[in-house]
mmCIF file of C-alpha atoms in Angstrom:
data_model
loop_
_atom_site.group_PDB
_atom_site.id
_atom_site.type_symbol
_atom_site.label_atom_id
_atom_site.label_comp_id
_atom_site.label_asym_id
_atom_site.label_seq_id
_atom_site.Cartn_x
_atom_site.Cartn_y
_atom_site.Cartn_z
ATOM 1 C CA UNK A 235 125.529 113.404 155.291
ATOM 2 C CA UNK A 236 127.395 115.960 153.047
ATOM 3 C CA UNK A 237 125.155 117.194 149.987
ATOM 4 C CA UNK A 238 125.598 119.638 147.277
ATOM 5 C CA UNK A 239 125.513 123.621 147.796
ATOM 6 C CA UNK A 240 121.781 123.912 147.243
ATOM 7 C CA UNK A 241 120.725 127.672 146.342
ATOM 8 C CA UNK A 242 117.538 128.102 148.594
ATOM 9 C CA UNK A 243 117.631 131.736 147.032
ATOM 10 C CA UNK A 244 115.259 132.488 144.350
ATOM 11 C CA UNK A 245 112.359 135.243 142.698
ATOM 12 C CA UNK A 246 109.279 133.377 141.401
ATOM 13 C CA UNK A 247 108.182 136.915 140.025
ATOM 14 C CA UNK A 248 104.893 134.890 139.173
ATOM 15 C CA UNK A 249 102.797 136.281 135.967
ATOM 16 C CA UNK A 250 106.164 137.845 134.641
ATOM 17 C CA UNK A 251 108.449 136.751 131.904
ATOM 18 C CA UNK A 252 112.092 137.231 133.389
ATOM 19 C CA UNK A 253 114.980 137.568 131.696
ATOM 20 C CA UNK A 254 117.414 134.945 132.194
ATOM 21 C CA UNK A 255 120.069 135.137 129.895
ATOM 22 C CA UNK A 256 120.385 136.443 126.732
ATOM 23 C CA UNK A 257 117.316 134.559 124.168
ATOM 24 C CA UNK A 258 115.732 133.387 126.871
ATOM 25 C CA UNK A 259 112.761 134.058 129.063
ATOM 26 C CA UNK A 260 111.620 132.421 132.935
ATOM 27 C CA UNK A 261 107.691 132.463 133.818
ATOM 28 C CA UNK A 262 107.104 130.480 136.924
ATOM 29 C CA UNK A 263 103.710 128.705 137.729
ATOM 30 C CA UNK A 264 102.612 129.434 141.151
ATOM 31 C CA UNK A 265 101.939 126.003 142.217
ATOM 32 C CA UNK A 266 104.394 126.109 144.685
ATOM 33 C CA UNK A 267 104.775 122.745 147.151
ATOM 34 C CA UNK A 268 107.433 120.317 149.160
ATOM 35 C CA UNK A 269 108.185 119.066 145.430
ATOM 36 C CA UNK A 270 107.967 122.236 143.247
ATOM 37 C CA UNK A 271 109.694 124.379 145.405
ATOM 38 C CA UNK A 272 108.400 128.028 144.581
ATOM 39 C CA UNK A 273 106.489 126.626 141.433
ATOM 40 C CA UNK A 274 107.271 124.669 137.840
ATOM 41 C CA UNK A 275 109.619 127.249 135.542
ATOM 42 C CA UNK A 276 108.586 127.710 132.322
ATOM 43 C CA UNK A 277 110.858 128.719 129.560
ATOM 44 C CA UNK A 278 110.712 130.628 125.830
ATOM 45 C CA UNK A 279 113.667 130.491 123.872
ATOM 46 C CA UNK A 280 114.303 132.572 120.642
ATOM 47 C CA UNK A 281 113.245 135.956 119.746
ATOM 48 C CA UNK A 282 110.657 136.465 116.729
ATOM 49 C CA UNK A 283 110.472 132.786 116.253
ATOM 50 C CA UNK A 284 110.344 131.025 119.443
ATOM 51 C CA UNK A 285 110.011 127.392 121.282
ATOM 52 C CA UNK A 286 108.489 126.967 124.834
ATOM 53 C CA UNK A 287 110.047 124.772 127.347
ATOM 54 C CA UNK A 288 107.728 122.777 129.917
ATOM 55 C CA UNK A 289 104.679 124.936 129.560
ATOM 56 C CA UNK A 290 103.431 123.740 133.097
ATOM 57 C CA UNK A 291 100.118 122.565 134.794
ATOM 58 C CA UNK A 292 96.697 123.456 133.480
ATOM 59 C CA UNK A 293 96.819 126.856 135.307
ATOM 60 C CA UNK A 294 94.498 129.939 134.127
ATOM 61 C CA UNK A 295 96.826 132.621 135.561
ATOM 62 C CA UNK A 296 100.091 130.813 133.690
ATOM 63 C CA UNK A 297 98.326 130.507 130.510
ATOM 64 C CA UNK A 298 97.594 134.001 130.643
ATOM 65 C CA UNK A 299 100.710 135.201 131.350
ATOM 66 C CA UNK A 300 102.427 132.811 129.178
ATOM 67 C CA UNK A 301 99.624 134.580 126.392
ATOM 68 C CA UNK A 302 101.137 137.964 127.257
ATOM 69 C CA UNK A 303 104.506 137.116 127.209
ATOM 70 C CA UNK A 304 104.436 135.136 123.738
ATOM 71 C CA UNK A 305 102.613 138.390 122.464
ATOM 72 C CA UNK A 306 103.659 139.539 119.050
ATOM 73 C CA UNK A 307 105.511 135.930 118.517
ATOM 74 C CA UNK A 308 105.561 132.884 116.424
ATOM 75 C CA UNK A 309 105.507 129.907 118.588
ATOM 76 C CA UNK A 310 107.127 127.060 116.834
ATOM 77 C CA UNK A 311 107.580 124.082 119.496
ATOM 78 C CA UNK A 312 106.459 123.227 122.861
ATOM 79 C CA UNK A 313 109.005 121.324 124.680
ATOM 80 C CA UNK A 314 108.481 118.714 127.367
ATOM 81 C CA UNK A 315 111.178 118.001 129.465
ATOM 82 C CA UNK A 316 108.831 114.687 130.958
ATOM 83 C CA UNK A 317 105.413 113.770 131.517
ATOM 84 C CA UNK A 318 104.851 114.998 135.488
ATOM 85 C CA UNK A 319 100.923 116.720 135.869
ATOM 86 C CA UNK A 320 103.128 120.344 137.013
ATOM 87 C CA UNK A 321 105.194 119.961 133.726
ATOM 88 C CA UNK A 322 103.201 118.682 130.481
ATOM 89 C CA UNK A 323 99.520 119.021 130.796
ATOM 90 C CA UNK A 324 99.404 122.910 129.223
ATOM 91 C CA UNK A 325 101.171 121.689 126.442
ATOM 92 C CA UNK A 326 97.660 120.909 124.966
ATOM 93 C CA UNK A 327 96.063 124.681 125.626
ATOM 94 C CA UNK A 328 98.943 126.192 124.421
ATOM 95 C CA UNK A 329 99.449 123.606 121.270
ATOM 96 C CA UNK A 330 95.992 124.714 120.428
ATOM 97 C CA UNK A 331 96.129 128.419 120.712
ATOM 98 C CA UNK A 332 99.623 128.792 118.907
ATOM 99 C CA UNK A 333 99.551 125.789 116.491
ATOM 100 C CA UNK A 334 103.154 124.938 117.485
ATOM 101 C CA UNK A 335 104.171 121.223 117.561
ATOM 102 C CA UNK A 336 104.844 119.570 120.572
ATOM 103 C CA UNK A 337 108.272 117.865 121.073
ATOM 104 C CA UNK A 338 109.291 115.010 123.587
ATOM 105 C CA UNK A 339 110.939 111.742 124.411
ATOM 106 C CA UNK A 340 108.005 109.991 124.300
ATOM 107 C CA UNK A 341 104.700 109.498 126.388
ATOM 108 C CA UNK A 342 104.564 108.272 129.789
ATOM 109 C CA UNK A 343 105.823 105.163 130.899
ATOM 110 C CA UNK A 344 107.543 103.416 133.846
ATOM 111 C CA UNK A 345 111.336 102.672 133.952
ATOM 112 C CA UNK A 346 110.115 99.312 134.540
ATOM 113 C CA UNK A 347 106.649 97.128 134.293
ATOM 114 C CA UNK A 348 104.693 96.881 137.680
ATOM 115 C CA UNK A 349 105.098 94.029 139.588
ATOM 116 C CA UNK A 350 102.131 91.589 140.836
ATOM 117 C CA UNK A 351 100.001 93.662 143.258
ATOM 118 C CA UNK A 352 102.322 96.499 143.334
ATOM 119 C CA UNK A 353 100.548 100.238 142.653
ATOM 120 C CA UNK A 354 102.640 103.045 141.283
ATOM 121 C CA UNK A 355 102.450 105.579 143.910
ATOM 122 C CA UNK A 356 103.277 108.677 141.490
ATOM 123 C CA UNK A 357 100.600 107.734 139.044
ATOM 124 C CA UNK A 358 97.926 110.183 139.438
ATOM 125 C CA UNK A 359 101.408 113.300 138.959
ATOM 126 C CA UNK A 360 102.044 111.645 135.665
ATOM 127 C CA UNK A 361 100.505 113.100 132.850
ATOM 128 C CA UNK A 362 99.290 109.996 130.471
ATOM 129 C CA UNK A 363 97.547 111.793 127.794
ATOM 130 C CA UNK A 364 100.399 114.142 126.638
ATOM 131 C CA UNK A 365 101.867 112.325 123.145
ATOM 132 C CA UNK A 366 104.762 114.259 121.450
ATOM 133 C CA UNK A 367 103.918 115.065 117.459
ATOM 134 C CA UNK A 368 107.789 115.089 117.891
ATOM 135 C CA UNK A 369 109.494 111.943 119.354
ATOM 136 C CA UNK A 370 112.812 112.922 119.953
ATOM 137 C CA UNK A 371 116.052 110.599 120.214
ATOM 138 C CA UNK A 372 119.043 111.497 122.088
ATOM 139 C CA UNK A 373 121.284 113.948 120.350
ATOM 140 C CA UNK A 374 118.499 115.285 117.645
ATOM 141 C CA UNK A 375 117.821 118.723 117.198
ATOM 142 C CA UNK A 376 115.034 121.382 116.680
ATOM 143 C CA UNK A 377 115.684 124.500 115.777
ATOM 144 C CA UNK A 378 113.748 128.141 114.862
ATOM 145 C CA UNK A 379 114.760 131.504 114.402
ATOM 146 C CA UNK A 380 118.366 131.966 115.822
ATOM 147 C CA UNK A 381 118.107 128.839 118.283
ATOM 148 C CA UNK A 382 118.981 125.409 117.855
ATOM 149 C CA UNK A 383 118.102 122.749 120.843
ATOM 150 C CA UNK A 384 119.643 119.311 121.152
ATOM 151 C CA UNK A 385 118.425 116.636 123.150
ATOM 152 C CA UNK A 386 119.679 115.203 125.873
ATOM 153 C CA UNK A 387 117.796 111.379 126.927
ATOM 154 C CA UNK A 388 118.311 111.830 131.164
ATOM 155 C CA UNK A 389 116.048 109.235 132.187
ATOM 156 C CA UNK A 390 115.814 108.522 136.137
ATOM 157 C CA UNK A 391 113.427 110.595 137.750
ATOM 158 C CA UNK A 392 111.370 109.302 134.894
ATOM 159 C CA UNK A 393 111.597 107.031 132.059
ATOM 160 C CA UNK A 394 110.889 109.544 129.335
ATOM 161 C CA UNK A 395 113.243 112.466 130.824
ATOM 162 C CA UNK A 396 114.839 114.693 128.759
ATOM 163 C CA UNK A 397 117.561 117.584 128.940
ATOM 164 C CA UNK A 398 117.670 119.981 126.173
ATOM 165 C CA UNK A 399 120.986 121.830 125.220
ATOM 166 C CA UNK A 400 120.955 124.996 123.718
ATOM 167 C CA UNK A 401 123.617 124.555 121.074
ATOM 168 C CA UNK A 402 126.129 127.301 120.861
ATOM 169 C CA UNK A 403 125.176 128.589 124.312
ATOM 170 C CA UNK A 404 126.516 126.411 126.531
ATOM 171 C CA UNK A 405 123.277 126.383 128.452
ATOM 172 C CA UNK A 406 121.393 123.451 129.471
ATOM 173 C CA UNK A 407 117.485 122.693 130.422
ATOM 174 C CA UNK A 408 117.735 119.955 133.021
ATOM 175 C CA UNK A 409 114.307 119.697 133.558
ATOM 176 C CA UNK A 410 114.015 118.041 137.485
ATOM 177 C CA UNK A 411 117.146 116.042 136.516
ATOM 178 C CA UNK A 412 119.149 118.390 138.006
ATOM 179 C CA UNK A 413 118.285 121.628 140.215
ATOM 180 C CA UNK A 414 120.048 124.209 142.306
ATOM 181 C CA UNK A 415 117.651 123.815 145.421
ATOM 182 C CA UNK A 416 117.033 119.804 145.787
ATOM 183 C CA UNK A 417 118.287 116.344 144.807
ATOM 184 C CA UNK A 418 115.568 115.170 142.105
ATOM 185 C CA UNK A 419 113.361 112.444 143.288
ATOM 186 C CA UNK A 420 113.739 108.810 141.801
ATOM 187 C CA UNK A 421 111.256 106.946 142.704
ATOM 188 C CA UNK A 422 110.729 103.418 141.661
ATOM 189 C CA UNK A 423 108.291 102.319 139.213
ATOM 190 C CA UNK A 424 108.444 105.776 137.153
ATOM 191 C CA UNK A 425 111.854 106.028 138.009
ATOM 192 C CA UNK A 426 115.453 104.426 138.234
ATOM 193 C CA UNK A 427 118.491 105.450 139.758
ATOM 194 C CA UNK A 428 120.952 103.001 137.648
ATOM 195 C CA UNK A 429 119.553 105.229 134.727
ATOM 196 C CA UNK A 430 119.606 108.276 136.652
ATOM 197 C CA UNK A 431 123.130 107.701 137.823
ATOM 198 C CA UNK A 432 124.143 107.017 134.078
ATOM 199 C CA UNK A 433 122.327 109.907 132.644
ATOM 200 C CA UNK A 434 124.191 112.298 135.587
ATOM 201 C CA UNK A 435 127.543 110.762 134.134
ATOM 202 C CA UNK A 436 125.969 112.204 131.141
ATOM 203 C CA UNK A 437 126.049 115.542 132.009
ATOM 204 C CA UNK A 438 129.375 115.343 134.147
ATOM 205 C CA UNK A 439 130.899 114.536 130.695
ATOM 206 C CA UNK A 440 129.403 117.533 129.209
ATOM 207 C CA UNK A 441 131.193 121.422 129.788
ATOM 208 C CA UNK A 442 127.842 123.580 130.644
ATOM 209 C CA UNK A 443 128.461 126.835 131.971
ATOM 210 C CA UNK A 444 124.752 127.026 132.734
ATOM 211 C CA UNK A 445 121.743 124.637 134.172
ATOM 212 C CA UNK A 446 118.466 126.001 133.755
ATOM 213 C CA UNK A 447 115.812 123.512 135.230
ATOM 214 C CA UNK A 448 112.794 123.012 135.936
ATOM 215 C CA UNK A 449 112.309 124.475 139.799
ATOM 216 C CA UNK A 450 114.250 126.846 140.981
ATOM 217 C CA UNK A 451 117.002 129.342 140.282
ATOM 218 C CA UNK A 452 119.805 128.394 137.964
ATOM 219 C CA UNK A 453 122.732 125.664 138.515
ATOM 220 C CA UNK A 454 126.022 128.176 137.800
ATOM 221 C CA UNK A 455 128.538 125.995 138.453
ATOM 222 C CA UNK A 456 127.869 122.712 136.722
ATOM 223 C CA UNK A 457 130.633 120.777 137.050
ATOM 224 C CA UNK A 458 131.208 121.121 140.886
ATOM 225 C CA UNK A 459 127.731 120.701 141.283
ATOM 226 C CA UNK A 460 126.985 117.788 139.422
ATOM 227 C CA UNK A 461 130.096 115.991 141.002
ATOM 228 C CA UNK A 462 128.974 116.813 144.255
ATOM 229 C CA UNK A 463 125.242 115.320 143.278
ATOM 230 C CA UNK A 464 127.187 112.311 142.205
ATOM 231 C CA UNK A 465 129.144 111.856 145.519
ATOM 232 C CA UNK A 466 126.112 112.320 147.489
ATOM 233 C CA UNK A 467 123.825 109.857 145.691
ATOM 234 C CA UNK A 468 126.798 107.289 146.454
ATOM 235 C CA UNK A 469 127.236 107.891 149.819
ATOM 236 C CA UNK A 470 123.071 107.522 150.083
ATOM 237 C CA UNK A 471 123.476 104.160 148.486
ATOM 238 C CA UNK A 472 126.675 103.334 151.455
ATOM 239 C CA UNK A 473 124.527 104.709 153.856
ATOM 240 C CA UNK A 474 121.648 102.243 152.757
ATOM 241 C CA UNK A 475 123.986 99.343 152.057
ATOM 242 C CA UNK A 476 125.003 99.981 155.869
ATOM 243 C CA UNK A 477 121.917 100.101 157.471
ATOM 244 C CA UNK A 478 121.334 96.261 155.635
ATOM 245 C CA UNK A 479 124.797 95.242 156.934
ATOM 246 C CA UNK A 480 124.089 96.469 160.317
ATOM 247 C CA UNK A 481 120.762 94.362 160.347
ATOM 248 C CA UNK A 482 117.838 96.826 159.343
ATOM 249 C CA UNK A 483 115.876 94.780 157.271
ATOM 250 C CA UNK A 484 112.906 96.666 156.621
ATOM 251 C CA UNK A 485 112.550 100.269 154.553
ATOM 252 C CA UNK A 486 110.959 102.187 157.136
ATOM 253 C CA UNK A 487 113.322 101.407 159.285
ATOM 254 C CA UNK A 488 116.276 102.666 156.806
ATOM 255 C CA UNK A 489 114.326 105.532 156.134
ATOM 256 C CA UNK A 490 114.063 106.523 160.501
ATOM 257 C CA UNK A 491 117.863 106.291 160.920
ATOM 258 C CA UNK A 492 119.145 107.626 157.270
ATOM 259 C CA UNK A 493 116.430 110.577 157.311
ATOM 260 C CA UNK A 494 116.647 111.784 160.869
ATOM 261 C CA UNK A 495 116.830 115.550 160.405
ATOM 262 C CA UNK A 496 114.434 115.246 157.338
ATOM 263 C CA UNK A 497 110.665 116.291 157.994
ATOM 264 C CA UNK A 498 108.608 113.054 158.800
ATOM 265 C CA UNK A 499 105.934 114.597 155.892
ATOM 266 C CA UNK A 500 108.687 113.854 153.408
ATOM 267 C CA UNK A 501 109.593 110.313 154.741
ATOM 268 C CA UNK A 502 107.138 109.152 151.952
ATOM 269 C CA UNK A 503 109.315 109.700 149.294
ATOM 270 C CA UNK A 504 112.374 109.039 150.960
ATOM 271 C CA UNK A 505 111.187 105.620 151.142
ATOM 272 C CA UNK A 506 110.665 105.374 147.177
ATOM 273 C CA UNK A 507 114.672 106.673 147.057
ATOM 274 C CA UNK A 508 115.848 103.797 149.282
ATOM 275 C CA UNK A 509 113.616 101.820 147.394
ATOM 276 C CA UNK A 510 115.567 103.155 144.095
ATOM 277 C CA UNK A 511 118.686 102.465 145.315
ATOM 278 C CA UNK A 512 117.721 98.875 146.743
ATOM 279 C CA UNK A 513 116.316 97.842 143.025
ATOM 280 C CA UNK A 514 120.432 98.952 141.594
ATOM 281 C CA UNK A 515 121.860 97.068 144.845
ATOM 282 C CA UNK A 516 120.046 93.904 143.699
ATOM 283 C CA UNK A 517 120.820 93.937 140.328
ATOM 284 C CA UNK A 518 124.395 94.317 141.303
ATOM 285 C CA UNK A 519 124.555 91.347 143.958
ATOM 286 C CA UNK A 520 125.243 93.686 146.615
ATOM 287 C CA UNK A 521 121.786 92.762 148.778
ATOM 288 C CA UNK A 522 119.541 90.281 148.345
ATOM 289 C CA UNK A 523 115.772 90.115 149.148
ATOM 290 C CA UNK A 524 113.121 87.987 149.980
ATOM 291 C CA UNK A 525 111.071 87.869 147.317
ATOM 292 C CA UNK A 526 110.811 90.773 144.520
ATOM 293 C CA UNK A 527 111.770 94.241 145.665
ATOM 294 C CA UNK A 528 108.987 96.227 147.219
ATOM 295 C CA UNK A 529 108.301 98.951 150.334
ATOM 296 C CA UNK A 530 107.159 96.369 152.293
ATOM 297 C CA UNK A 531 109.887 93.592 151.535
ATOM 298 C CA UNK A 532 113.119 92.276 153.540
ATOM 299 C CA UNK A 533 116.400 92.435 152.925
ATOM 300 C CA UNK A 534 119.571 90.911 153.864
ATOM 301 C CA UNK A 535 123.335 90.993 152.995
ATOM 302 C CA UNK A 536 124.454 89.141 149.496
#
């Protein structure tokens, strides 16, 4: 299955600040894994007066070098992209040693309510304590010293997403809505992909010369990218809506035929995507189901 021009290619430098572009700063946690890829980016934006983007995980060595970095600074706001345990949770430590206010869409929530018996499988990654002094709505600002940030509501991956655009700039933090390296996961209660689809169209609308998020090295073409991620999260939901048509009725089995060349270790969350694009089937009258959506349920041509 074609996908985007992922950019495997990329410096952690952890314990550094890097520059990225003029104004603005990369330190990378070194919690690197299958869904962090080298580790969560952090980002400071502004000069004297400055605001912190996803501070990260409750890490000693990032807080330190975060510490160092902000040295001889006025930290203003702390900005949370979303409420995932590798993105949020520092937010607190560093709230308390700089006094800056936090800023986000909101706290953590699921796209949808849980159904009877069903368990969120992503609930012990979601950070349920963080609560924004700041609860942003789509298109607001903040701004310090020579920066201004708008936000951008991108909900999918999870309810509470956020994108923040650095006005002026034409650079954008996509958080894990969008990254060079991977396909964000959308995974079903936390996330959606009819929102995530509509909050790509989002950014397809937009004219970004730049995509900083939250793993990962930079998105430099946006618009060929983003396009691409668009054609590929359609041809996942064919690819799906075949498998159903040709009689699978069962996720895993999906999951065996549309995920052959992916590791088995990952097959996990692949199962949560087909489950994310079997909730937007439904509610389309493309499938139907017997009985409410789940992992474990059937499903059958409309």
């Amino acid at each position: 299955m074609d996908s985007p021009a992922f950019d495997l290619a990329f410096e952690p430098a952890y314990g550094q600040a890097v520059p990225v572009v003029s104004g603005v700063e990369r330190v990378t946690v070194n919690n690197p894994g299958p869904f962090t890829f080298f580790g969560t980016n952090s980002y400071i934006v502004g000069s004297s007066s400055v605001a912190v983007i996803d501070p990260g995980p409750e890490d000693e060595a990032h807080f330190q070098a975060l510490m160092a970095a902000l040295a001889g600074r006025a930290v203003t706001h702390i900005v949370v992209s979303h409420t995932h345990r590798d993105h949020s949770p520092l937010s607190r430590r560093l709230q308390a040693a700089t006094g800056a206010v936090t800023v986000g869409q909101g706290p953590h929530r699921p796209a949808r309510p849980l159904r009877d018996g069903e368990i969120n499988p992503f609930s012990e990654s979601s950070d349920l304590s963080f609560m924004p002094d700041i609860a942003i709505g789509d298109g607001e600002m903040i701004a310090g010293d020579g920066w201004l940030l708008r936000a951008l509501l991108t909900p999918g991956h999870t309810a509470n997403h956020a994108a923040f655009a650095l006005e002026g700039r034409e650079i954008l933090f996509s958080g894990d809505h969008v990254m060079a390296w991977s396909t964000s996961i959308v995974a079903p209660p936390d996330g959606s992909m009819a929102d995530y689809m509509e909050s790509l169209e989002k950014l397809i609308a937009r004219d970004d010369r730049l995509l900083l998020p939250g793993h990962g090295g930079p998105v430099t073409e946006p618009a060929s990218f983003l396009r691409a991620l668009k054609a590929h999260r359609l041809k996942r939901e064919q690819a799906v809506l075949a498998r159903i048509r040709a009689g699978d009725r069962g996720i895993a089995e999906m999951v065996k035929a549309i995920y052959r060349d992916t590791d088995p270790k990952l097959h996990g969350a692949a199962a949560l995507s087909v489950l994310a694009h079997i909730e937007d089937l439904l509610e389309r009258g493309e499938i139907a189901a017997d009985g409410p959506p789940s992992l474990a349920a059937s499903y059958r041509p409309a």
